[in-house]
PDB file of C-alpha atoms in Angstrom:
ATOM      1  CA  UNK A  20     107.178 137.648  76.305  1.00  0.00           C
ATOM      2  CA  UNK A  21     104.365 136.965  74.184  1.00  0.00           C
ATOM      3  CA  UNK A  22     101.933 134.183  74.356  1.00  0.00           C
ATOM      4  CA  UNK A  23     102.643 132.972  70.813  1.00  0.00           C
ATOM      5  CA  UNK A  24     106.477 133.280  71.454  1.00  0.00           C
ATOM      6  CA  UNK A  25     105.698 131.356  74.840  1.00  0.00           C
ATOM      7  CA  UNK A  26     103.555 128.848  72.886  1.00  0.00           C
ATOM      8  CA  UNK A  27     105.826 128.214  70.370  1.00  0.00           C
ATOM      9  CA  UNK A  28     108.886 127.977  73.175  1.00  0.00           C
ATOM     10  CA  UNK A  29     107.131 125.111  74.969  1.00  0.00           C
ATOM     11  CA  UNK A  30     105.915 123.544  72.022  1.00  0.00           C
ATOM     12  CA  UNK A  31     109.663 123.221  70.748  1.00  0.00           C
ATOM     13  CA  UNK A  32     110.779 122.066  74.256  1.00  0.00           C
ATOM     14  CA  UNK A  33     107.318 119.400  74.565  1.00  0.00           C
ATOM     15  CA  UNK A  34     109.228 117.814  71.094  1.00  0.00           C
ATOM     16  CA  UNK A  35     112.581 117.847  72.514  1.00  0.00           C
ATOM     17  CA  UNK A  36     111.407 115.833  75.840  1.00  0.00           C
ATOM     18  CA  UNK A  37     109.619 113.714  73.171  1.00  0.00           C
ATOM     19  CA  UNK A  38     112.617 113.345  70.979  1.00  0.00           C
ATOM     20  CA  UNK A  39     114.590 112.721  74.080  1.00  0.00           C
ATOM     21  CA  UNK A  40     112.313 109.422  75.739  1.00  0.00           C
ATOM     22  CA  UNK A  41     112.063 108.367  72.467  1.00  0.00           C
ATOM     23  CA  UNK A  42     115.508 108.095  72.202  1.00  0.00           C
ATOM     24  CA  UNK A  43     116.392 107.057  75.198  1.00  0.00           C
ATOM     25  CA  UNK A  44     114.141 103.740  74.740  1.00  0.00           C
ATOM     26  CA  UNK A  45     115.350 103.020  71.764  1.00  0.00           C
ATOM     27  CA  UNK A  46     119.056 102.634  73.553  1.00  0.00           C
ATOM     28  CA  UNK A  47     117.171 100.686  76.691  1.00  0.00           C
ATOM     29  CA  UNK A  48     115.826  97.882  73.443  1.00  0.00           C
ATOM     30  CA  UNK A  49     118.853  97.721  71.681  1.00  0.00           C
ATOM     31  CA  UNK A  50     120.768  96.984  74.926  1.00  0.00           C
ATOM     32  CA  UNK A  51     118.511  93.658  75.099  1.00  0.00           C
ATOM     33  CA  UNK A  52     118.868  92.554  71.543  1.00  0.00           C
ATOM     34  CA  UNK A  53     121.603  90.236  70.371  1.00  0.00           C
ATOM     35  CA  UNK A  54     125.064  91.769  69.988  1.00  0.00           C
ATOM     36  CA  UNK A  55     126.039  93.370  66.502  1.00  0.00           C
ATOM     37  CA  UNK A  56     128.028  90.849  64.207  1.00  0.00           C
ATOM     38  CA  UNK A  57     130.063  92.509  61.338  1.00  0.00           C
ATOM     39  CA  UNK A  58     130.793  89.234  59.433  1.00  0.00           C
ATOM     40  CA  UNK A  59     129.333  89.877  56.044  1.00  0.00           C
ATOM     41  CA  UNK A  60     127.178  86.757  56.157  1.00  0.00           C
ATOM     42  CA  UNK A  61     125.203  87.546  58.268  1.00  0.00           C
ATOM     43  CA  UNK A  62     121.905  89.581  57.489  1.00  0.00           C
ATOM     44  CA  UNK A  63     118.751  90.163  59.195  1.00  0.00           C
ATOM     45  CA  UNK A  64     117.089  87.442  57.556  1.00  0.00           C
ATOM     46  CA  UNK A  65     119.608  85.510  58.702  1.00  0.00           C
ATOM     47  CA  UNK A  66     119.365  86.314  61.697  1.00  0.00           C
ATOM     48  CA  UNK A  67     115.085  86.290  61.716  1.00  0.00           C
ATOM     49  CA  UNK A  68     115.253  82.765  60.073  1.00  0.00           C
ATOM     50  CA  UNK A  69     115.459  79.543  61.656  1.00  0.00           C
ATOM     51  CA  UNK A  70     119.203  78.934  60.412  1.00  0.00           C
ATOM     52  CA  UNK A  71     121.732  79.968  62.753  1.00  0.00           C
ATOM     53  CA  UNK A  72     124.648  82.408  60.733  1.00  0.00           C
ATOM     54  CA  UNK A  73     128.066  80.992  60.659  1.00  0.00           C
ATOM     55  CA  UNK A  74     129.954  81.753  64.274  1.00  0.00           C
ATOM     56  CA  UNK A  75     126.640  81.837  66.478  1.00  0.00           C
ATOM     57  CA  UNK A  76     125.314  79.412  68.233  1.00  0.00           C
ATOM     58  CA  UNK A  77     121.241  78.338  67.657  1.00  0.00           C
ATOM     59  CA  UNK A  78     120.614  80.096  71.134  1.00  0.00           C
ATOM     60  CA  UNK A  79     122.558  83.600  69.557  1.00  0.00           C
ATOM     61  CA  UNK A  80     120.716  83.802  66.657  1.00  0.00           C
ATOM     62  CA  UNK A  81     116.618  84.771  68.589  1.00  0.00           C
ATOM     63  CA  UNK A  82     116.670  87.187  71.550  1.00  0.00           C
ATOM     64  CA  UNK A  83     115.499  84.835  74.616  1.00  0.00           C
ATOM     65  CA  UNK A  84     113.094  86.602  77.101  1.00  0.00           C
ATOM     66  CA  UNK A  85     114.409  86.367  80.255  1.00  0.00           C
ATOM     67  CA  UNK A  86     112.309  84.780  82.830  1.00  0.00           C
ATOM     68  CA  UNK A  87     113.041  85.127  86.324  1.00  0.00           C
ATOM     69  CA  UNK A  88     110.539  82.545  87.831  1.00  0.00           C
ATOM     70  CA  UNK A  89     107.016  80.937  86.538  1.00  0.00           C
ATOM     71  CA  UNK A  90     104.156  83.036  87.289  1.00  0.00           C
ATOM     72  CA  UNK A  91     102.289  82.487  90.419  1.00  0.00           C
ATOM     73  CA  UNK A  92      99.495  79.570  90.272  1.00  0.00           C
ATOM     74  CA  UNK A  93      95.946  80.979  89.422  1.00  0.00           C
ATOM     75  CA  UNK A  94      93.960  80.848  93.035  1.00  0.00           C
ATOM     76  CA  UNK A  95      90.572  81.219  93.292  1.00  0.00           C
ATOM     77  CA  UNK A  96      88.948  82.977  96.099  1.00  0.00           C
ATOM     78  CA  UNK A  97      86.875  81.107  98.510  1.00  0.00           C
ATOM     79  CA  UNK A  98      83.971  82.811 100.016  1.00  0.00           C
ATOM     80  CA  UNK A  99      82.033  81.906 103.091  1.00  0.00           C
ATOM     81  CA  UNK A 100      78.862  84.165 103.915  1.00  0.00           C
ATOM     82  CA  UNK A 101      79.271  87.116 103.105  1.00  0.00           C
ATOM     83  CA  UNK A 102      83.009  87.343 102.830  1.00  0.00           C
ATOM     84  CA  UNK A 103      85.269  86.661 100.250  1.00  0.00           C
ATOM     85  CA  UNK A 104      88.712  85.953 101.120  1.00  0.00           C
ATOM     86  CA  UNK A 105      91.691  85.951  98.351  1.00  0.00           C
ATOM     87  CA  UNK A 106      95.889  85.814  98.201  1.00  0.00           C
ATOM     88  CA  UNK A 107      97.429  89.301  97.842  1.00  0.00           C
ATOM     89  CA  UNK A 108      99.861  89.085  95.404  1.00  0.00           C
ATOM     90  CA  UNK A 109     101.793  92.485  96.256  1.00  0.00           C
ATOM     91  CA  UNK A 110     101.259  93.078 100.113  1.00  0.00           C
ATOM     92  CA  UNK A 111     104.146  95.963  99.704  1.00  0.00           C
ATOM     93  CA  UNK A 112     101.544  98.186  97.977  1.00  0.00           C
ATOM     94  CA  UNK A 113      99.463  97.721 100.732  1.00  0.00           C
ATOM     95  CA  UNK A 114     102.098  99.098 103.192  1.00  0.00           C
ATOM     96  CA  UNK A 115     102.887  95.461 104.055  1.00  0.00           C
ATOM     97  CA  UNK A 116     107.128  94.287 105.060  1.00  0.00           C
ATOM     98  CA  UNK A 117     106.771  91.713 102.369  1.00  0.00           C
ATOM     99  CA  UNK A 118     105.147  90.976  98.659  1.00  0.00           C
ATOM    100  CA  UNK A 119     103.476  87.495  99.705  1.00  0.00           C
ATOM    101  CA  UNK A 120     101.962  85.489 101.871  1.00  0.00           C
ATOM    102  CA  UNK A 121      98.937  87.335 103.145  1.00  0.00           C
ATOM    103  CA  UNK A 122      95.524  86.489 102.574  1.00  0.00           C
ATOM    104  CA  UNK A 123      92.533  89.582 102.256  1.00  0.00           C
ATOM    105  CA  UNK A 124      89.336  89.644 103.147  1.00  0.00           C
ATOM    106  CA  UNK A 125      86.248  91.583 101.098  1.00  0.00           C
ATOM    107  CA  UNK A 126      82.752  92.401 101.337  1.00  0.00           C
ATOM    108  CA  UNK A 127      81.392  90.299  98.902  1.00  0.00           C
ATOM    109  CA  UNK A 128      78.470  92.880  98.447  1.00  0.00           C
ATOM    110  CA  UNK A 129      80.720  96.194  98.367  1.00  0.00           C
ATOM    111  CA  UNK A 130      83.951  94.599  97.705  1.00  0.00           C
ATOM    112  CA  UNK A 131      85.282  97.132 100.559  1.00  0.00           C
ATOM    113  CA  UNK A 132      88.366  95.083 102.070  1.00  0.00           C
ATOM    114  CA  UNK A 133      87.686  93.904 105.761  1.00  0.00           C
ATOM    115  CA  UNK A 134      91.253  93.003 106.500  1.00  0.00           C
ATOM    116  CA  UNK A 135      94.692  91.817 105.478  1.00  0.00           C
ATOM    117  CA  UNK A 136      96.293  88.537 107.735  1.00  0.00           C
ATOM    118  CA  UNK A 137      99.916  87.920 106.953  1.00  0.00           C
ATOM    119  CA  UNK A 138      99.485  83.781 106.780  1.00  0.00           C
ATOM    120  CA  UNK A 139     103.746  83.272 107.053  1.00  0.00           C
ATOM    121  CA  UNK A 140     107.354  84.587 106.702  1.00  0.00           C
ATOM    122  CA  UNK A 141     109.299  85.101 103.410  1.00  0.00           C
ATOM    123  CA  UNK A 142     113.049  85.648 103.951  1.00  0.00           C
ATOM    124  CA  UNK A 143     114.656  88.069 101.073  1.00  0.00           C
ATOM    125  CA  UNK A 144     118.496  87.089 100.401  1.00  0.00           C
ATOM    126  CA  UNK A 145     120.461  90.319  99.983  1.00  0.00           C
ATOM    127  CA  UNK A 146     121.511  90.840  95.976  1.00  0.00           C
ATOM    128  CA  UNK A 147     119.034  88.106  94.732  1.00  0.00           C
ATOM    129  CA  UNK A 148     116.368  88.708  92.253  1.00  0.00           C
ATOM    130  CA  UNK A 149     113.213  89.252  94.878  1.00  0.00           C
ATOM    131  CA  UNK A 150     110.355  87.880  92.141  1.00  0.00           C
ATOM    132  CA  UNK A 151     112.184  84.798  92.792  1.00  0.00           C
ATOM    133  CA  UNK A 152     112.232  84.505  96.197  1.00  0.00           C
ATOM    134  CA  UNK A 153     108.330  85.089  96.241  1.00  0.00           C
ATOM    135  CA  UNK A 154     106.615  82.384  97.661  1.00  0.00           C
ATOM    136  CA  UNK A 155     102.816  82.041  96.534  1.00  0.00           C
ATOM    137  CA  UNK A 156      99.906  80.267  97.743  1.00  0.00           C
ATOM    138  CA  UNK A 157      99.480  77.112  95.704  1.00  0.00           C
ATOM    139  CA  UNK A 158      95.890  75.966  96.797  1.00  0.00           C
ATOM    140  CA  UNK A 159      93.526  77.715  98.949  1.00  0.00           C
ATOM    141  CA  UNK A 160      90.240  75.383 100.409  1.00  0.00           C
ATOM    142  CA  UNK A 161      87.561  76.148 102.555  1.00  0.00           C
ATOM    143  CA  UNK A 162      87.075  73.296 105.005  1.00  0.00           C
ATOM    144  CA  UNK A 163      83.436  72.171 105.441  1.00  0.00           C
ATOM    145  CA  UNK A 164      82.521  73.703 108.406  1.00  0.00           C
ATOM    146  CA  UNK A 165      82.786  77.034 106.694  1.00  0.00           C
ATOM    147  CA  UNK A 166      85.319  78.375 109.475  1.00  0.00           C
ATOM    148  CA  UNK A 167      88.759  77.758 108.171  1.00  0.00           C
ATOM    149  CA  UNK A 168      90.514  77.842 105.291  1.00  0.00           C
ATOM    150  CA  UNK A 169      93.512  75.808 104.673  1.00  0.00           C
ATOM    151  CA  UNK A 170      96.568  77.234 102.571  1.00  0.00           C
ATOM    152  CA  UNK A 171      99.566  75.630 100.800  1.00  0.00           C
ATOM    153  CA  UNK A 172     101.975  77.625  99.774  1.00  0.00           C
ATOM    154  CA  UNK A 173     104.923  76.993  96.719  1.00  0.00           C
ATOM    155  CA  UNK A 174     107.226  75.482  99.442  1.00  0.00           C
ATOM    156  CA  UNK A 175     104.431  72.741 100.195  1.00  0.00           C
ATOM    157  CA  UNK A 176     103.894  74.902 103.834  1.00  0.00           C
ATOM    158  CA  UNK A 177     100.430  74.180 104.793  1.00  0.00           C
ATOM    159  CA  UNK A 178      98.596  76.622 106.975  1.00  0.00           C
ATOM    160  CA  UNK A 179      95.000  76.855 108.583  1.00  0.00           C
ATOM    161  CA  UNK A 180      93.307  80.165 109.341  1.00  0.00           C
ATOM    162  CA  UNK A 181      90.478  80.401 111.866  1.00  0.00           C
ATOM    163  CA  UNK A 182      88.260  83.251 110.173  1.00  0.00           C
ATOM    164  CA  UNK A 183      86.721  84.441 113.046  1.00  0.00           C
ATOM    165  CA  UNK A 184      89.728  84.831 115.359  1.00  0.00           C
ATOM    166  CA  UNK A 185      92.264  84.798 112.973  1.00  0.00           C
ATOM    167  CA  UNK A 186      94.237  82.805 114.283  1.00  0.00           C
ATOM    168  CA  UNK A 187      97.255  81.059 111.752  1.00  0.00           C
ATOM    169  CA  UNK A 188      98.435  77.586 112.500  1.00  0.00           C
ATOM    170  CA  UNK A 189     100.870  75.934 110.498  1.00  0.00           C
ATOM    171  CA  UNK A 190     100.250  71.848 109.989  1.00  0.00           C
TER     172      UNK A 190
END
């Protein structure tokens, strides 16, 4: 076969794989939208205004995002020397059993990571959403002698870790 035949083969197939994703999330976006209505009053002004068309209900008439839980509170990091020490908000990418709960530490120069502490437990129900069962740290504090840090998680769980050993205790 010819290169030009060959060129013009994959071209045609590069547009078909195109035509095909394309397609594809068009269906995946129209699967989220409202239902169809065939009643001849409403339009799609009516149904992009503020007025709710006859036989919906206010709540029918605007797609409503769906929200699984509220995102995770904004934590700073808390550095002490020459370490920095943050939340991990997906452990499981790190090779860890769950997504939260673990605290890193970095190289405040470098930024290399020193080490990963899991700081407590999250249970996963079976057929439950798992974004919702995440359970974040809701304040982070360096205590003043510079050793510890003391965590509080979404459940109000308070924990202190010993930097130097380690060592989790929860209060």
């Amino acid at each position: 076969m010819s290169s030009v035949i060959r060129s013009r083969f994959s071209c045609k197939l590069i547009s078909a794989v195109v035509t095909m994703i394309l397609a594809y999330s068009i269906v995946l976006f129209c699967t989220g939208c409202t239902e169809i209505h065939t009643n001849k009053e409403t339009s799609m002004s009516n149904i992009n205004s503020k007025s709710t068309p006859p036989g919906m209900e206010p709540s029918d008439s605007i797609p409503q995002p769906n929200v699984s839980r509220k995102a995770p509170p904004d934590i700073s990091p808390v550095t002490s020397g020459d370490t920095r020490y943050e939340q991990v908000i997906n452990a499981e990418l790190l090779g860890k059993d769950q997504r939260t709960g673990f605290l890193a530490a970095y190289d405040k120069q470098t930024d290399e990571r020193l080490w990963i502490l899991k700081i407590y437990d999250t249970q996963q129900i079976e057929n439950l959403e798992s974004d919702v069962q995440d359970v974040f740290f809701k304040s982070m504090i360096l205590l003043p002698d510079g050793n510890n840090i003391s965590i509080t998680n979404e459940r109000n769980e308070t924990y202190l870790v010993e930097l130097k050993t380690k060592k989790v205790t929860k209060k």
